[in-house]
Coordinates of C-alpha atoms in Angstrom, one line a residue:
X139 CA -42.7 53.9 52.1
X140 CA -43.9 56.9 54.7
X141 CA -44.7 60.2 52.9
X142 CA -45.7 63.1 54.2
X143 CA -45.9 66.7 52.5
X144 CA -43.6 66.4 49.8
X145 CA -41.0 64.2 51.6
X146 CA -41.0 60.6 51.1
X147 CA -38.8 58.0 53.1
X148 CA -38.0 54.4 53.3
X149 CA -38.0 52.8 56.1
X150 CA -36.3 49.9 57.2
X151 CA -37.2 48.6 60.7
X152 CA -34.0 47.4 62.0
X153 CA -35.9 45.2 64.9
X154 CA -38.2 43.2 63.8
X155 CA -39.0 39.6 66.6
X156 CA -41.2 36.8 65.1
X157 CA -41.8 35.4 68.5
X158 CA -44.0 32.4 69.9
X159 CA -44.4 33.1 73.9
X160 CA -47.8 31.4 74.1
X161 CA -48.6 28.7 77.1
X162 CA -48.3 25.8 74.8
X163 CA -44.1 27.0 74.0
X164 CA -43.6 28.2 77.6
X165 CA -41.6 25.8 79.9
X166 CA -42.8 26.4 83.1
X167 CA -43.6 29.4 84.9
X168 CA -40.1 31.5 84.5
X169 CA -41.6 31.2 80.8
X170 CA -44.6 32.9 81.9
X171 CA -43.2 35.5 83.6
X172 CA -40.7 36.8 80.8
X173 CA -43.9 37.1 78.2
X174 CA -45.7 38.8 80.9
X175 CA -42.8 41.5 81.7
X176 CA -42.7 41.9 78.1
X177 CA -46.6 42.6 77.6
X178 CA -46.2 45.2 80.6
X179 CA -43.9 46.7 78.4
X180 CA -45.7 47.0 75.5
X181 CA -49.0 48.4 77.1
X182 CA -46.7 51.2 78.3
X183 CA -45.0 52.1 75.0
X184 CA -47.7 51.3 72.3
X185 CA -50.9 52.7 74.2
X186 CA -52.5 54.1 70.4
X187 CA -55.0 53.6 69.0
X188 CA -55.0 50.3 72.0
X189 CA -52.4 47.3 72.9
X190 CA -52.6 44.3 71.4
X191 CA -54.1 41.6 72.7
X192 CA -52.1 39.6 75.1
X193 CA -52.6 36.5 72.7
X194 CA -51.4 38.2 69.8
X195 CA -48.9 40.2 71.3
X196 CA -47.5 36.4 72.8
X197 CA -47.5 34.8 69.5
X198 CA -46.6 36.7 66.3
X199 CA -48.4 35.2 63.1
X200 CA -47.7 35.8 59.7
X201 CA -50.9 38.1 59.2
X202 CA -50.3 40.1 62.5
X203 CA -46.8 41.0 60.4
X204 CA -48.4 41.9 57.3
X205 CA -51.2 44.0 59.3
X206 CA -49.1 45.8 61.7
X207 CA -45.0 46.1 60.1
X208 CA -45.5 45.6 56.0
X209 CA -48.3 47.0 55.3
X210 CA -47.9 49.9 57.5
X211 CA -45.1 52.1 56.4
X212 CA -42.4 49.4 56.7
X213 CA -40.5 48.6 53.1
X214 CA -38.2 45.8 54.7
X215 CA -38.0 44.7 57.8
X216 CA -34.8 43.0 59.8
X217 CA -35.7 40.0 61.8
X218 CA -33.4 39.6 65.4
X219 CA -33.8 35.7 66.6
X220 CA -34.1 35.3 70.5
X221 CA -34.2 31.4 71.1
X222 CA -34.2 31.4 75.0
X223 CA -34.6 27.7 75.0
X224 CA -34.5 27.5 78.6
X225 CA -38.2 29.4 79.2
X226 CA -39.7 27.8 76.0
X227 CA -39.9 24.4 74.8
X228 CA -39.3 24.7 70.7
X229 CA -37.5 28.2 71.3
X230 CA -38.7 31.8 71.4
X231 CA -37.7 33.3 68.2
X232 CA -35.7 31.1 66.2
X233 CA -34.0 32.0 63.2
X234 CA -35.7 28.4 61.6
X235 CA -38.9 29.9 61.8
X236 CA -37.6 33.3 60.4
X237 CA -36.6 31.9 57.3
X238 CA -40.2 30.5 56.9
X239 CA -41.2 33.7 57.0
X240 CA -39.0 35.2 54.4
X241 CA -40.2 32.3 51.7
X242 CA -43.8 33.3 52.2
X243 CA -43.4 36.9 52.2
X244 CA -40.5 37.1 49.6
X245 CA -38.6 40.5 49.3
X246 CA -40.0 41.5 53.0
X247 CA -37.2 40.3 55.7
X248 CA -33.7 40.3 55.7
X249 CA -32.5 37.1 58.2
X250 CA -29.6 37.4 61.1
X251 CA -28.4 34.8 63.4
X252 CA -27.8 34.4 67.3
X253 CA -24.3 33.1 69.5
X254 CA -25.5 31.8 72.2
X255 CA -23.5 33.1 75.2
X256 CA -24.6 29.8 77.3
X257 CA -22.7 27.0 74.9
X258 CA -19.6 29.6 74.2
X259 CA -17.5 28.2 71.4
X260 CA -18.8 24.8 70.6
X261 CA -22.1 26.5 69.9
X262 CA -20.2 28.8 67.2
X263 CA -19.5 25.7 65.3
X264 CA -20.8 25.7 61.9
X265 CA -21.9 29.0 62.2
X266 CA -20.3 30.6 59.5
X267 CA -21.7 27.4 56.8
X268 CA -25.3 28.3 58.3
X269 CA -24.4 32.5 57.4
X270 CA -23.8 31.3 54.0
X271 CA -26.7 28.6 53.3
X272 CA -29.1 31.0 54.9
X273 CA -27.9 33.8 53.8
X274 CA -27.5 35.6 57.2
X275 CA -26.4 39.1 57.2
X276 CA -26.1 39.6 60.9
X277 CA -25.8 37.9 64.0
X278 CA -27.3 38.9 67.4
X279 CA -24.7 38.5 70.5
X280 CA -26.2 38.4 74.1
X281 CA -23.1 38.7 76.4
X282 CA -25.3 37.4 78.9
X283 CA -28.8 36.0 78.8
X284 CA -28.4 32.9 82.0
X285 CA -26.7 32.7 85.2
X286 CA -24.3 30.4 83.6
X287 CA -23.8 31.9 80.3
X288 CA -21.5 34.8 80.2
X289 CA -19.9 36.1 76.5
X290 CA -16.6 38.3 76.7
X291 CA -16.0 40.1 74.0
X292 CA -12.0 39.4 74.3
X293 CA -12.7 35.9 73.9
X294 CA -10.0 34.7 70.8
X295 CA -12.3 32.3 69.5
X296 CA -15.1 34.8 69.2
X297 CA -12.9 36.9 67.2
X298 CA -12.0 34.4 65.1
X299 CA -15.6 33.2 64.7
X300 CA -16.7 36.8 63.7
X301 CA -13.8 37.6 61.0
X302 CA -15.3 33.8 59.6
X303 CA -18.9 34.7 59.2
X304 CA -18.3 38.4 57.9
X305 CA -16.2 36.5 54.8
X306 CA -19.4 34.9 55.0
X307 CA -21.7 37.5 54.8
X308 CA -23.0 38.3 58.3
X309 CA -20.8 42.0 58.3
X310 CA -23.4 43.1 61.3
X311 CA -23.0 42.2 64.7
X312 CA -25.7 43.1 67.3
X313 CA -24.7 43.5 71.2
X314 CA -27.7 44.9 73.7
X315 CA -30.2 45.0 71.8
X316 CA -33.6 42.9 71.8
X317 CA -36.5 42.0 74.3
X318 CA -34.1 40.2 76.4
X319 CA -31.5 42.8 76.7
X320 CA -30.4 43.3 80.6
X321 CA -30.0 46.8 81.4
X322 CA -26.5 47.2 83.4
X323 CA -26.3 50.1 86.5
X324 CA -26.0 53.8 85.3
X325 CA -28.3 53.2 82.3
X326 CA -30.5 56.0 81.2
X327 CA -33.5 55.6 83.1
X328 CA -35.6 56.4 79.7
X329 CA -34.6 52.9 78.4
X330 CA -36.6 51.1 81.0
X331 CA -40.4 52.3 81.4
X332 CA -41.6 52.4 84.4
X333 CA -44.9 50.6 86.1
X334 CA -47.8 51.4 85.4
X335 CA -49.2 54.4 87.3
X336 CA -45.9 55.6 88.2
X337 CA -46.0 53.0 91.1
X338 CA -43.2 50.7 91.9
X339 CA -43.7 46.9 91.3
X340 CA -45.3 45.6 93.9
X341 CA -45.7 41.8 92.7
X342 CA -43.4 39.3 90.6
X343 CA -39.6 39.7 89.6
X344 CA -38.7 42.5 86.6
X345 CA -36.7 39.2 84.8
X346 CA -37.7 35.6 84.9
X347 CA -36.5 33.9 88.0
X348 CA -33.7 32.0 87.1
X349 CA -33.1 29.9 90.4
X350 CA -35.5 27.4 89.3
X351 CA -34.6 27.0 85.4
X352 CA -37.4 24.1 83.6
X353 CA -36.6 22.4 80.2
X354 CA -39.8 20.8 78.4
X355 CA -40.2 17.4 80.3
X356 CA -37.8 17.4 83.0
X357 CA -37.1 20.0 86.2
X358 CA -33.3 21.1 86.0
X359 CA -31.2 21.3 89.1
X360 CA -30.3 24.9 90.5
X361 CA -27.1 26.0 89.7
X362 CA -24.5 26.3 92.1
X363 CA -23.0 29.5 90.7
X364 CA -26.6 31.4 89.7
X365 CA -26.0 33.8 92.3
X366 CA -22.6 35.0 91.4
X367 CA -23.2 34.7 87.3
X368 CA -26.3 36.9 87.5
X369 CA -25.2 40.0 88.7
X370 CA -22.8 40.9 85.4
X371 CA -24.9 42.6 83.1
X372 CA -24.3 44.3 79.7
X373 CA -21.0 44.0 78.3
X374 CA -17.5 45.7 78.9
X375 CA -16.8 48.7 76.7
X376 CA -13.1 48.3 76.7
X377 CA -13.6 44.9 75.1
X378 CA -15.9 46.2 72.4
X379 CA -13.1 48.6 71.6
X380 CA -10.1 46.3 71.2
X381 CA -12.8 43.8 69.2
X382 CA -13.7 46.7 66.5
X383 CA -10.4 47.9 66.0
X384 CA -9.1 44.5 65.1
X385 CA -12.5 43.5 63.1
X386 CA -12.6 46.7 61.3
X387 CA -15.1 45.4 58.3
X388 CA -17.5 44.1 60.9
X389 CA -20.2 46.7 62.0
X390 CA -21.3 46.5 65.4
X391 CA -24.7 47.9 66.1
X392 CA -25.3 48.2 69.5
X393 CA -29.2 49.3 71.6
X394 CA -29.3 52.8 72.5
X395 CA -29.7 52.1 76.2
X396 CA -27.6 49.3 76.3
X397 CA -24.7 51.4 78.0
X398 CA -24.5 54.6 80.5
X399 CA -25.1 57.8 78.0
X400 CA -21.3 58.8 78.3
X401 CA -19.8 55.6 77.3
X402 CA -21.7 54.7 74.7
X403 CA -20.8 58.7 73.2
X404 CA -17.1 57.4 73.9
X405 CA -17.6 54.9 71.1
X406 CA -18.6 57.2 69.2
X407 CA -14.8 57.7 67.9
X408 CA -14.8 53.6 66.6
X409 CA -16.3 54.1 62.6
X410 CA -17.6 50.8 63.1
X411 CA -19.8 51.5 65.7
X412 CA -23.2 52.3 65.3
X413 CA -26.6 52.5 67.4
X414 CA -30.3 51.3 67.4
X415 CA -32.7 53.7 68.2
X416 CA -35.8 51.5 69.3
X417 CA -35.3 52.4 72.8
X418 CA -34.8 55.8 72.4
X419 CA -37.8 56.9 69.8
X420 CA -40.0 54.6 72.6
X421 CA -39.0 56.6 75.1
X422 CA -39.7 59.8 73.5
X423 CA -42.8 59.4 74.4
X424 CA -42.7 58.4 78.5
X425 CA -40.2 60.5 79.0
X426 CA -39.8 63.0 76.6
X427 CA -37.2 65.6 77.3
X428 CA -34.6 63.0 79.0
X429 CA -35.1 61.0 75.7
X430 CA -35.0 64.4 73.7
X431 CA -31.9 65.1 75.1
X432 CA -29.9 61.9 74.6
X433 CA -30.8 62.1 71.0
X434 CA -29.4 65.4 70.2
X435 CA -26.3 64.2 72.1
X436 CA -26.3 60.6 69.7
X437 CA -26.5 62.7 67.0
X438 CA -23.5 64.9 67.7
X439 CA -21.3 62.0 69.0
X440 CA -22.2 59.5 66.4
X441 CA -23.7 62.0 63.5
X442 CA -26.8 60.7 61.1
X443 CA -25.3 58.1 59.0
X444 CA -24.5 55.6 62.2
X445 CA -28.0 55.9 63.9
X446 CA -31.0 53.3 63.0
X447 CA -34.4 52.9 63.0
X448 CA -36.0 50.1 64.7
X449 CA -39.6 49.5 66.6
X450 CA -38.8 46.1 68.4
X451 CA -41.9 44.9 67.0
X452 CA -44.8 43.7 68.6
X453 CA -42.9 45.7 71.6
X454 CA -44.2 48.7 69.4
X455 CA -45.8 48.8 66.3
X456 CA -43.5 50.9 63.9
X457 CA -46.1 53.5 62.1
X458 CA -46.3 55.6 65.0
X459 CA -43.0 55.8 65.4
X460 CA -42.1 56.8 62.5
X461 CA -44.5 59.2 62.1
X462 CA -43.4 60.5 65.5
X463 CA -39.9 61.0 64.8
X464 CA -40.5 62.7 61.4
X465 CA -42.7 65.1 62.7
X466 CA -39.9 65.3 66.0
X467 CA -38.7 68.7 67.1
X468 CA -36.6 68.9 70.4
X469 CA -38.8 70.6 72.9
X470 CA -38.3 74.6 73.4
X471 CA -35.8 74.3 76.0
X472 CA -33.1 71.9 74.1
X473 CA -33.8 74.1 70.6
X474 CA -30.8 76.1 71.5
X475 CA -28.6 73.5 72.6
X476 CA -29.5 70.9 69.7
X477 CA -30.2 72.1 65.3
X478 CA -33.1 70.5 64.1
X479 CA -32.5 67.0 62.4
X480 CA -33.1 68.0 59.1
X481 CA -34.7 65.5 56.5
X482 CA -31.7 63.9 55.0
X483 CA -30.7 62.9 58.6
X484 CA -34.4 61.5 58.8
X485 CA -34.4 59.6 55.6
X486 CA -31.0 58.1 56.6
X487 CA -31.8 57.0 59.9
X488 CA -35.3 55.7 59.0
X489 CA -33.6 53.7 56.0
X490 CA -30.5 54.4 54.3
X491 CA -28.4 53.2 57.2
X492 CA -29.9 50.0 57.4
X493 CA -30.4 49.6 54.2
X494 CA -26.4 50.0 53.4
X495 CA -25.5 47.6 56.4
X496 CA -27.3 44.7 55.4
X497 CA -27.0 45.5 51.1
X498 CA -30.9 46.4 50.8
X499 CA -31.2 48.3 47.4
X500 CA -32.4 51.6 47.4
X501 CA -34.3 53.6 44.7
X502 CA -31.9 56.1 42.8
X503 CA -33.6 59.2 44.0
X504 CA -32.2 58.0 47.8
X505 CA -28.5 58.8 48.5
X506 CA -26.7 57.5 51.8
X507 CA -23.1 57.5 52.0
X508 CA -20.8 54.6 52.2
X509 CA -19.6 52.9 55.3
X510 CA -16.7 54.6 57.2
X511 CA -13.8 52.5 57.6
X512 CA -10.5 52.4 59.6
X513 CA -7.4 54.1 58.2
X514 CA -5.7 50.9 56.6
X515 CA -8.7 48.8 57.1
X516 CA -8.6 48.0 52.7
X517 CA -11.0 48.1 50.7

């Protein structure tokens, strides 16, 4: 629990990652240079007091969670799975080793799954039975993570699959958010830090290099279609629209700079629809007013009760950003264009909102409001 003055808030860190990027799990070099991107990432966003070190930041241990997320001002944290089993050998962040987790630090972590956009609808198999034996409240949907692994979101079976596992439990489905989230054209450029010094990058690819994928043991072929399948990014907001409205109980929660600033406002009029923050609240600080800006403009479109917290940890540890965006004011220019976020907008979007999503209790002195639903939607 955060406290400061006479206001007190609990916070649930909607992106949590329990990752393993160290040499011994990398398969080859593309390995390598996705860890790498990632630690130039987090010595641009989490500069205070210092960065990690690389070795901790690649592998996340049981006591660098304790140190940095729950004993910090994080009450529960949710844990996103990224397996990536084509850059490392026993998987990035499986939702296997997020379950260990949990039973050693009971109370702590609330568990979601992964679809796999590379083994389409024979890797949905089961996938509801695994919701309820694990007792998965979410599931995190890469439309595309490989050249030959593309998702659409008006795929039947992927309808069908969801309706399955939110009977089962999973009711939240993530889409652009995580470390490995591509940023399509016309994204806000505050969702993507720049190089260090201000300089463009002079040396290496931004994302691993695909053209020469490596599995532990054995060097794959190139594939013939790499070229074409890499260029489609992101997801098509037209088929997020036509898959909430006909998976009304299902809440989609999608990264803040997953889309172009206008059509992710445009969603805005789905109830189901809601947005992660961790993006944003980083970028607050690189790029302050730009940032500022977009969320006074969430908060109009979406309103406070369909925004979440969530640090990306070890991207960025959470205390500062919490502390940072309840002490936030929008800087003098926007003050007339944007009212102040008071603190029952805070305490909701710091907690309350997750916490109603994935069925976290709340103390009784804490009061969010229920989920919106569709007209006709039932109860």
């Amino acid at each position: 629990m955060f406290g400061i003055a006479s206001e007190r808030y609990v916070v649930v860190d909607a992106q949590v990652h329990a990752w393993d990027g160290s040499p011994h799990n990398q398969a080859g070099p593309s390995g390598e240079a996705f860890v790498a991107e990632l630690y130039r990432r987090h010595r641009l966003l989490d500069r205070v007091p210092r960065p990690l070190p690389a070795d901790e930041f690649a592998r996340v241990t049981e006591a660098g969670l304790s140190a940095d997320v729950l004993d910090g001002c994080v009450d529960r944290a949710v844990l996103q799975p990224v397996s990536l089993d084509d850059l490392f050998v026993l998987g990035f962040s499986p939702t296997a080793w997020h379950a260990e987790l949990a039973e050693q630090l009971p109370g702590r972590f609330v568990l979601t799954g992964e679809l796999d956009p590379g083994l389409g609808s024979a890797g949905a198999r089961g996938l509801a039975a695994r919701v309820r034996n694990g007792d998965l409240r979410g599931l995190h949907l890469a439309p595309t993570r490989r050249p030959g692994g593309w998702l659409g979101l008006g795929e039947a079976w992927l309808r069908r699959v969801l309706a399955r596992c939110e009977q089962s439990g999973a009711t939240v489905a993530h889409l652009g958010v995580g470390p490995s989230a591509p940023r399509g054209p016309g994204c806000p450029d505050w969702a993507t830090p720049p190089p260090a010094g201000g300089a463009a990058m002079a040396t290496g690819p931004r994302w691993p290099q695909w053209a020469h994928p490596v599995r532990a043991g054995s060097a794959l072929p190139v594939r013939a279609r790499a070229a074409r399948s890499a260029a489609r990014t992101g997801f098509d907001p037209a088929e997020l629209r036509e898959l909430a409205r006909a998976l009304p109980r299902v809440q989609f929660v999608l990264g803040a700079g997953c889309l172009p600033t206008a059509q992710l406002y445009r969603l805005a009029r789905l109830p189901n629809v809601h947005v992660l923050l961790t993006d944003l609240l980083a970028g607050l600080r690189v790029r302050p007013l730009e940032a500022a800006r977009a969320l006074g403009s969430l908060l109009e479109a979406f309103g406070g009760h369909r925004l979440l917290f969530g640090s990306g940890y070890p991207l960025v540890r959470p205390d500062r950003l919490v502390e940072e965006f309840v002490t936030f004011r929008y800087p003098e220019v926007l003050r007339g264009e944007f009212p102040e976020i008071d603190h029952a907008t805070r305490q909701a979007i710091l907690g309350g909102n997750a916490a109603r999503l994935y069925r976290i209790s709340l103390p009784s002195w804490m009061a969010v409001p229920p989920l919106a639903r569709h007209p006709g939607a039932g109860s």
